[in-house]
Coordinates of C-alpha atoms in Angstrom, one line a residue:
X499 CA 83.4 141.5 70.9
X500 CA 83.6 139.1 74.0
X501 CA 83.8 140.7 77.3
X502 CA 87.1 139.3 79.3
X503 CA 87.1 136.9 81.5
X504 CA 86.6 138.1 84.8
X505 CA 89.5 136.4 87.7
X506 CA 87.7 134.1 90.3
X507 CA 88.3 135.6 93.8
X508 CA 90.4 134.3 96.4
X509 CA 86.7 133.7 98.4
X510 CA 84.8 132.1 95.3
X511 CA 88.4 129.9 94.7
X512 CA 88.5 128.7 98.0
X513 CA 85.0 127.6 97.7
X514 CA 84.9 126.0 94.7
X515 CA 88.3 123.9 95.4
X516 CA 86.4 123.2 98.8
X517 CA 83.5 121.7 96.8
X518 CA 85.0 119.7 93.8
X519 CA 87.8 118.3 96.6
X520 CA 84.4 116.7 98.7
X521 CA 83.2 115.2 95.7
X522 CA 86.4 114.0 94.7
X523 CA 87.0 112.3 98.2
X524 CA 82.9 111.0 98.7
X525 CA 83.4 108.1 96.1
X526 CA 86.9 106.6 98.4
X527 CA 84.7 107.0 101.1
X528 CA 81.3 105.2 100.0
X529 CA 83.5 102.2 98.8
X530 CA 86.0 101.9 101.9
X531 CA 84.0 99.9 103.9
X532 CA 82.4 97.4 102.0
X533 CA 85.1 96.8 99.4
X534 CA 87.0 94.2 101.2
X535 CA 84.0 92.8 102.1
X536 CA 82.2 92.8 98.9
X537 CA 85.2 90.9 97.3
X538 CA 85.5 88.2 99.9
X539 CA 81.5 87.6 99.6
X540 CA 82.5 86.9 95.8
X541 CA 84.5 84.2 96.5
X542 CA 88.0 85.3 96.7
X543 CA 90.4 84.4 99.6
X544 CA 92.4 87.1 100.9
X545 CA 95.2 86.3 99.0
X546 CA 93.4 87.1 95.9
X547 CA 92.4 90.3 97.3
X548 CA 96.0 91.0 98.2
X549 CA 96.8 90.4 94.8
X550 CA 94.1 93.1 93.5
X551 CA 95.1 95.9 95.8
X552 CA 99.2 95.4 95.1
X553 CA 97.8 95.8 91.1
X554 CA 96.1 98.8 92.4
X555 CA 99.1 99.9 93.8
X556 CA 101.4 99.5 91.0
X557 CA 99.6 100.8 88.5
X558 CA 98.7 104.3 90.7
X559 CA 102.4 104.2 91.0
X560 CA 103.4 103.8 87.5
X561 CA 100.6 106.4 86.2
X562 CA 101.4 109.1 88.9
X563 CA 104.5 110.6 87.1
X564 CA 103.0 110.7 83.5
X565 CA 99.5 112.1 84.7
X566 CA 101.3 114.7 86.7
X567 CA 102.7 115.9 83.4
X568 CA 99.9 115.8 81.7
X569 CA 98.1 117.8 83.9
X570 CA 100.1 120.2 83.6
X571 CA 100.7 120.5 79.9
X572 CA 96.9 120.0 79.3
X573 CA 95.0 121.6 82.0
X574 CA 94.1 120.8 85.6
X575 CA 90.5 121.3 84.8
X576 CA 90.3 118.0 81.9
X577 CA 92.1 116.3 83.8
X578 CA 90.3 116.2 87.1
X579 CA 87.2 115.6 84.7
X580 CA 89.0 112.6 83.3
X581 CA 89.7 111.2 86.6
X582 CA 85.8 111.4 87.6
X583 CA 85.2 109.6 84.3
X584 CA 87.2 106.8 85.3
X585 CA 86.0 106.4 89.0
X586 CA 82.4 106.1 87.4
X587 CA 83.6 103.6 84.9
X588 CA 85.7 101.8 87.9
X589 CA 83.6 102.0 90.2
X590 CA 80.1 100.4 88.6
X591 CA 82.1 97.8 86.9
X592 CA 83.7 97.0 90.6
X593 CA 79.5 96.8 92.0
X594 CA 78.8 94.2 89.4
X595 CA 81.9 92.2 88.9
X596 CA 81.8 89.2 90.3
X597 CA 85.3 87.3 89.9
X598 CA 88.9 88.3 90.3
X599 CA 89.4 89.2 86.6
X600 CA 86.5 92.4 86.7
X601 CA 87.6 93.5 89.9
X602 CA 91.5 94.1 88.6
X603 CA 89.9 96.0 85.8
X604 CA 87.8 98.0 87.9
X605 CA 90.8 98.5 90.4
X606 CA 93.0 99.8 87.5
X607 CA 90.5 101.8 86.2
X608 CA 90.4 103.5 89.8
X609 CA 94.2 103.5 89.7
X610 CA 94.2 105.7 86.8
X611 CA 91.4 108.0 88.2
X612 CA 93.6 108.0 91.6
X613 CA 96.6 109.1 89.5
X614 CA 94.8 111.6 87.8
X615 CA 93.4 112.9 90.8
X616 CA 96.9 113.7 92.9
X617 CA 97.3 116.9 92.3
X618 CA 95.3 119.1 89.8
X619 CA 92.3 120.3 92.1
X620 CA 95.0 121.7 94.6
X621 CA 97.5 123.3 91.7
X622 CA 94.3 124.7 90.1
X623 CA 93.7 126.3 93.3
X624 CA 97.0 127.6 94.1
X625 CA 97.3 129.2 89.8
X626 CA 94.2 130.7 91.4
X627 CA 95.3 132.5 94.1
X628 CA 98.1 133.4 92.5
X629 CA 96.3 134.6 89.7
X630 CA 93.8 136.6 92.0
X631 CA 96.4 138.1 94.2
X632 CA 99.8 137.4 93.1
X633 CA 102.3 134.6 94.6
X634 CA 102.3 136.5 97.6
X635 CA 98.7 135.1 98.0
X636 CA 98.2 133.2 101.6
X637 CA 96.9 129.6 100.5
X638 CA 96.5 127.9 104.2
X639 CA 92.8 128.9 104.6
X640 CA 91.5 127.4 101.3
X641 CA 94.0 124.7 101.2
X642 CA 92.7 124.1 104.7
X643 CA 89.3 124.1 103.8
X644 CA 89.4 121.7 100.6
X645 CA 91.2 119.4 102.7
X646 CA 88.8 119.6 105.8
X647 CA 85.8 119.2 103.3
X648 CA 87.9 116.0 101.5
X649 CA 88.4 114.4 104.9
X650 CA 84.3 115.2 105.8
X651 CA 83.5 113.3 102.8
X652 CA 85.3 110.5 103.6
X653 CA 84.2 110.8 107.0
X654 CA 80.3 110.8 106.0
X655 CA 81.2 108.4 102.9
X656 CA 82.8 105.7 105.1
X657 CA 79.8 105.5 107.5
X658 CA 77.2 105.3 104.9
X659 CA 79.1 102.8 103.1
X660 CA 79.1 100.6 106.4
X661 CA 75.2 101.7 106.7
X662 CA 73.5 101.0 104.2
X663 CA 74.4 97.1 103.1
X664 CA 73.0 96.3 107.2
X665 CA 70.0 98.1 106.4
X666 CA 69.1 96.3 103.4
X667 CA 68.2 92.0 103.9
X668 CA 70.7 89.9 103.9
X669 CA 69.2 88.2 101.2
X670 CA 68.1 91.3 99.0
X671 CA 69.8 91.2 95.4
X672 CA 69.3 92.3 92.0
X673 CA 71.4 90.2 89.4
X674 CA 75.0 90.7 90.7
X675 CA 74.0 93.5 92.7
X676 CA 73.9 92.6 96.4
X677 CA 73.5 94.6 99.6
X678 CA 77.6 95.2 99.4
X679 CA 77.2 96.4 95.5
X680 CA 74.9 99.4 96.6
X681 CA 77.7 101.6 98.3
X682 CA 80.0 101.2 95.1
X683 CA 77.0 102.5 92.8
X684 CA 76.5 105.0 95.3
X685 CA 80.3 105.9 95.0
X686 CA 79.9 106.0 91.2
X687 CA 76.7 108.1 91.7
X688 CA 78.5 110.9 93.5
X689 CA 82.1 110.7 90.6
X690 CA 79.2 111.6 87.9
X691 CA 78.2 114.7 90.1
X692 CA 81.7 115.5 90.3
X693 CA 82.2 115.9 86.2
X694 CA 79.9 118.5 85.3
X695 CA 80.8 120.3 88.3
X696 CA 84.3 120.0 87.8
X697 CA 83.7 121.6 84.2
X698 CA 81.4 124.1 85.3
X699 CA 83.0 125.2 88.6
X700 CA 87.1 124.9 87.6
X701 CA 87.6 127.6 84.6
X702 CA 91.3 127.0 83.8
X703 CA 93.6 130.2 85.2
X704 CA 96.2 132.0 82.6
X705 CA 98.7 129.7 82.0
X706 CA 100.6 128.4 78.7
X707 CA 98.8 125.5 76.8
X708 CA 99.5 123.2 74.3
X709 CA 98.5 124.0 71.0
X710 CA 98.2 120.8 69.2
X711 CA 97.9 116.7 70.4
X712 CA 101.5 116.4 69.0
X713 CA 102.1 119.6 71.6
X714 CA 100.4 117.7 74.0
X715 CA 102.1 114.5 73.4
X716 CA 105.8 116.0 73.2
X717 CA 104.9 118.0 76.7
X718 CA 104.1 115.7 79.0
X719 CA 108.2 113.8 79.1
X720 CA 109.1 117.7 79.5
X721 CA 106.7 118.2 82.0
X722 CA 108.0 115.6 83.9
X723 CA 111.4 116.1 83.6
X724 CA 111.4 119.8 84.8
X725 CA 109.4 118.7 87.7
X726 CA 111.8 115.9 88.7
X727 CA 114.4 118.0 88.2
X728 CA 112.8 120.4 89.9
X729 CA 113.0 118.7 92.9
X730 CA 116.3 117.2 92.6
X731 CA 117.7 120.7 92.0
X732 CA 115.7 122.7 95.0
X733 CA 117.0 121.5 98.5
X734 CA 114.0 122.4 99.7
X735 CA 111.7 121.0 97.7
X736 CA 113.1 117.5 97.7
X737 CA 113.4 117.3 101.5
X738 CA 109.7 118.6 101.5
X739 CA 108.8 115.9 99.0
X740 CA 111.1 113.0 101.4
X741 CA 109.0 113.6 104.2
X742 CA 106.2 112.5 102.2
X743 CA 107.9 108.9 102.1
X744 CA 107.4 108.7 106.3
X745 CA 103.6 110.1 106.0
X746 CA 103.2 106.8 104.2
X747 CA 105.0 104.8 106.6
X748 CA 102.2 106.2 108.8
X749 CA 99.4 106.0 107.1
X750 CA 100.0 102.5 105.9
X751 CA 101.0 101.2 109.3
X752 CA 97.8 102.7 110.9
X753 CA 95.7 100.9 108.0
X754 CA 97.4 97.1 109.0
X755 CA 97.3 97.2 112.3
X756 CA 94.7 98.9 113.7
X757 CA 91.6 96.8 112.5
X758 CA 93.6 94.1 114.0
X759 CA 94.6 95.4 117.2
X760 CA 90.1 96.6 117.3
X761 CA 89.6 93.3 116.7
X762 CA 91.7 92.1 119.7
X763 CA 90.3 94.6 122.1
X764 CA 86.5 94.4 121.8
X765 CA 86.5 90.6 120.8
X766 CA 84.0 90.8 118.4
X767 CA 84.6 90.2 115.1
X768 CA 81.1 90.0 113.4
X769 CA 79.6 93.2 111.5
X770 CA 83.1 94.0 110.7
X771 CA 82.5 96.5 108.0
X772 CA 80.3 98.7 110.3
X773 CA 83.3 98.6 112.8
X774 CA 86.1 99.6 110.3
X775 CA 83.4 102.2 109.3
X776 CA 83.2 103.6 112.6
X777 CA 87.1 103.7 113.5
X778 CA 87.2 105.2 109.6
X779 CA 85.1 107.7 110.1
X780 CA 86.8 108.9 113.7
X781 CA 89.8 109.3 112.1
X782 CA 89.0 111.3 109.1
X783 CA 87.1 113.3 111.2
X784 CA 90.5 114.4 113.6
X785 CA 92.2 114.7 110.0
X786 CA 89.3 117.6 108.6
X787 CA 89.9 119.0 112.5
X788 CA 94.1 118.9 112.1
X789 CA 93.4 121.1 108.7
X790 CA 91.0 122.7 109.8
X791 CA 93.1 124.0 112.9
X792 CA 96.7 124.3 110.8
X793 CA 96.3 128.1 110.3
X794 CA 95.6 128.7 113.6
X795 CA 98.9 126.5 114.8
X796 CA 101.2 127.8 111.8
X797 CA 100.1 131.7 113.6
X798 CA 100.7 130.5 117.1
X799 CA 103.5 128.7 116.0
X800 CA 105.2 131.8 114.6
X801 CA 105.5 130.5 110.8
X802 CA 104.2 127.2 108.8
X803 CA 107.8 125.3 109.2
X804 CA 106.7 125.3 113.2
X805 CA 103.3 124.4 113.0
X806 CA 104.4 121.3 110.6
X807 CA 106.8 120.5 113.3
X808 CA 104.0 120.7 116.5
X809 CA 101.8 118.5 114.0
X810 CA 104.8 116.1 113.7
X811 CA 105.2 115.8 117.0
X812 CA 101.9 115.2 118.2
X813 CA 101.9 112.4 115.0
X814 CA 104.6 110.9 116.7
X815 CA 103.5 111.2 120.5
X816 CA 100.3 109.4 119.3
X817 CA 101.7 106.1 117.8
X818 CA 103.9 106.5 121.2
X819 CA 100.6 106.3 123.1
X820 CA 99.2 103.8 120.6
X821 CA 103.0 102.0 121.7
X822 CA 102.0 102.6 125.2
X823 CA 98.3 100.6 125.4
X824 CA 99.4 97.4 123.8
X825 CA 100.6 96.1 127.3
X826 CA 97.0 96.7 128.3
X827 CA 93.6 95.7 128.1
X828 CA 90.0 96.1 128.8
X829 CA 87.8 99.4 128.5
X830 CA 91.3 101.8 129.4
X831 CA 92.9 100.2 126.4
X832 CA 89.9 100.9 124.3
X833 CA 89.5 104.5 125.2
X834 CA 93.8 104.7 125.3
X835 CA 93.8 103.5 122.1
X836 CA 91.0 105.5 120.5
X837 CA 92.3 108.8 121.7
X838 CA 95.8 108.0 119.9
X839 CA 94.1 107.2 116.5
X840 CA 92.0 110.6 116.5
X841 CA 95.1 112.4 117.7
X842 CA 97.1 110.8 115.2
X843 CA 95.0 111.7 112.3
X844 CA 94.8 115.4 113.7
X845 CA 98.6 115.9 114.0
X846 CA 98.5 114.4 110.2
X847 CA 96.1 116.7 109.0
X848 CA 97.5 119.7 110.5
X849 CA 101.4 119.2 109.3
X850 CA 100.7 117.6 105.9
X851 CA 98.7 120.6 105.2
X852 CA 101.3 123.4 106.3
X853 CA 104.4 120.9 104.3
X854 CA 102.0 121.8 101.4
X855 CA 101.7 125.3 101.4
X856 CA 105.5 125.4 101.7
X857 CA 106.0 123.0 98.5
X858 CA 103.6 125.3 96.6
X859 CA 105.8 127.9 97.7
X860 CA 108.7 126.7 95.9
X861 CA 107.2 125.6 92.9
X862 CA 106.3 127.3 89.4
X863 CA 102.9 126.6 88.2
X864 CA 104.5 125.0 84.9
X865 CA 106.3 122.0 87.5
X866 CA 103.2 121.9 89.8
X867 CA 101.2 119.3 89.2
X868 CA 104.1 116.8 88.1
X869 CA 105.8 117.9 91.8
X870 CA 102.3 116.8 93.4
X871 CA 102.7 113.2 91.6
X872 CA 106.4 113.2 92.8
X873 CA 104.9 113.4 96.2
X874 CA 102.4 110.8 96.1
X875 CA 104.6 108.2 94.4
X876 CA 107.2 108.9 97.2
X877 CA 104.0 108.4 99.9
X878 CA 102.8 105.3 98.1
X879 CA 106.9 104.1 98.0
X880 CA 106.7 105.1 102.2
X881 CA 103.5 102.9 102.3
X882 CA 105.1 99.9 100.2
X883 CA 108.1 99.6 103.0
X884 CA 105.5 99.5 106.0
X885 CA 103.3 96.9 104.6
X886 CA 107.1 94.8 103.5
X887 CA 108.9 95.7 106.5
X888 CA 106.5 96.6 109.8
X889 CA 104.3 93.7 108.6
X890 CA 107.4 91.4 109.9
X891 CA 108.8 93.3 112.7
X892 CA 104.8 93.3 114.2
X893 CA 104.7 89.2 113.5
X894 CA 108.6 88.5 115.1
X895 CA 109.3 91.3 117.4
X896 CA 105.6 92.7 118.6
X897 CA 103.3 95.8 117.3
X898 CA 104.3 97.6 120.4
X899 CA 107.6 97.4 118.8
X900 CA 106.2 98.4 115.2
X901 CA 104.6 101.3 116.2
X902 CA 107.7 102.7 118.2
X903 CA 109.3 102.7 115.0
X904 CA 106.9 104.2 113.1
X905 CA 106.7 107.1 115.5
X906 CA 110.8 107.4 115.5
X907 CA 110.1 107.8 111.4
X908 CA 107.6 110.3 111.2
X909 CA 109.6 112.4 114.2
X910 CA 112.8 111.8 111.8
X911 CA 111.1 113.7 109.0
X912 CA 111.0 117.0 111.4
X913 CA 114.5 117.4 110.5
X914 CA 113.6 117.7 106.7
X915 CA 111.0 120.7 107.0
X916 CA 113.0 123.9 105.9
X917 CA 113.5 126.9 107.6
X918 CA 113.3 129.1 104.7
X919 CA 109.7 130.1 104.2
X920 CA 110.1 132.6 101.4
X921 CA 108.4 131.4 97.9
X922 CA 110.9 131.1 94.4
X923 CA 107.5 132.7 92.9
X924 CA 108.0 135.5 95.6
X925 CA 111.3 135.7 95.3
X926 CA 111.5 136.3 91.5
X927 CA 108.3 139.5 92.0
X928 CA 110.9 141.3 94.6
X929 CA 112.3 144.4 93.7
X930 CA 115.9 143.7 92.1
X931 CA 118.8 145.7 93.4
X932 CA 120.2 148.6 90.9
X933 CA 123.4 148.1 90.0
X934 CA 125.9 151.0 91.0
X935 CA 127.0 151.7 87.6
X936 CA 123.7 152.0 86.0
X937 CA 122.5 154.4 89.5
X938 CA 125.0 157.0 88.5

């Protein structure tokens, strides 16, 4: 007779969704820096590596509603293994390839690890909780904590990855392997410690499976479809999952313009991937401090909804400051601008953090994962528009102007945060009125 499976505490939860979601994150981090950099050392113009990243894009946005479903009709725990299993496969065929043709293999590889990814880790945590003490259960302080340790990793990640091809020589290689190749391996390095840790750390909690392939096969349109209507039919949820769309505005913008606008203010262009490592590694830093500090503002705050709002606001009051120092120049302009990026990534951290504690609120554990998918597809879709659409109003009109708009989209999507706090899951465990004709 097998003894039964003992429920993973909210404690040994958060710590275990603390520790997969840094080795999930370390891989994007090693790679950040010299990936650009490695590509254009193979010969490709920027054009070419244009063309790679939209086929990254497209295909992360054409996998992210079926492997959504599939995580939820097959597990979250296989499928966050199978997402480390592609990043390794990506990510040592991107260190050796050497031509435009491997490196859009390895980047949709990495698209369908990235798809895989969005989601699973955090529902696993939140069936957990809920598991552990019912959907009452408070999720900011693990939720805060995976994300702090996610935006760590890519902190640490993103400065090693600048490091370590400047300590090597120049002239150092090992068949296709150059300096640049090393951070990629050492990417891949970290998504193999990430499988059997994932297996061994991430016991699936109760929840209906599949019984068969077929099963498997059949569930994953249904899983999708009760997501996505999910979200069409909760107000809530879809103007939770909408504000998503304006994060990427946000995100994007800060990724086009501000190695740019460095550029322009220290004049030095050489050693470029050490800079972007730098500025990288700032700002994911403010991002692990934002969720690190979102349960403190949702208390002070008086309720999630509010803190998501004062981490809106400060979102927006840094791009207005961002705004603000393109008129200027010199060391003030530096610092002006520096301060806005770290702030920027702190109002991010703390608000996108609190927005998904309320969309876990309002969602079953059935529609989870698939909702998650919803909501990166919607932050890649927010991303697509900046790139299309900020890209010209920065050439024709100014990035003063560009930024103003970007922090008039992100304040828009205030508006969108609900009031109601109360969970569905909640909702449904509350005590039922007794009708008067059965009372008597």
């Amino acid at each position: 007779m097998t003894a039964a499976k003992v429920p993973l505490t909210a404690r040994t939860a958060a710590r275990r969704y603390a520790l997969v979601s840094f080795l999930a994150w370390l891989p994007a981090g090693l790679m950040g820096a010299p990936m650009v950099l490695l590509m254009l050392q193979r010969g490709m113009d920027v054009a070419t590596v244009g063309l790679v990243m939209a086929i990254h894009s497209i295909a992360v946005v054409a996998l992210e509603l079926p492997t959504g479903g599939l995580a939820d009709v097959i597990g979250r725990r296989a499928t966050i293994a199978a997402s480390a299993l592609f990043s390794l496969a990506g990510l040592v065929l991107m260190g050796l390839a050497t031509g435009f043709g491997l490196f859009a293999v390895a980047f949709v590889l990495k698209a369908v690890s990235r798809a895989l990814a969005s989601g699973p880790a955090q529902a696993w945590y939140v069936d957990t909780m809920h598991a552990a003490d019912g959907p009452g259960a408070d999720l900011k302080p693990g939720l805060a904590r995976g994300a702090s340790m996610g935006s760590i990793a890519l902190c640490g990640g993103t400065l090693v990855g600048g490091i370590v091809p400047l300590v090597l020589p120049a002239s150092w290689s090992l068949g296709p392997l150059v300096p640049l190749s090393v951070p990629m391996l050492l990417a891949a390095t970290a998504a193999a410690v990430q499988l059997p840790v994932t297996l061994a750390a991430l016991p699936e909690p109760p929840r209906e499976r599949a019984a068969s392939f077929g099963n498997v096969l059949r569930g994953v349109p249904v899983a999708i479809t009760a997501g996505l209507r999910s979200g069409l039919r909760e107000r809530a949820v879809t103007r939770l999952l909408l504000v998503a769309a304006g994060v990427g505005v946000v995100l994007n913008a800060i990724e086009i313009f501000t190695p740019g606008r460095l550029q322009e203010l220290t004049g030095q262009p050489e050693s470029a991937g050490m800079v972007y490592a730098a500025v990288g590694a700032i700002g994911y830093a403010g991002s692990a401090l934002g969720s690190a500090l979102a349960p403190l503002t949702a208390r002070l705050a008086r309720g999630s909804r509010r803190g998501a709002i004062t981490g809106t606001c400060l979102t927006a009051l840094s791009l207005a400051v961002l705004a603000a120092s393109t008129s200027l120049g010199g060391a003030f302009a530096i610092v002006l601008a520096g301060l806005g990026y770290v702030t920027l990534y702190v109002g991010c951290g703390v608000s996108e953090l609190l927005r998904g504690e309320m969309l876990h609120q309002r969602a079953s554990s059935a529609e989870r994962t698939t909702l998650l998918s919803v909501d990166s597809l919607l932050l890649q879709a927010g991303g697509a528009v900046a790139a299309a659409g900020l890209g010209w109003v920065a050439t024709h009109l100014g990035l003063a102007t560009a930024w103003w708009i970007t922090a008039g989209v992100i304040l828009a999507t205030a508006v969108l945060l609900p009031r109601a706090e109360r969970s569905r899951a909640a909702a449904a465990q509350a005590p039922q009125p007794v009708p008067a004709v059965a009372a008597g």
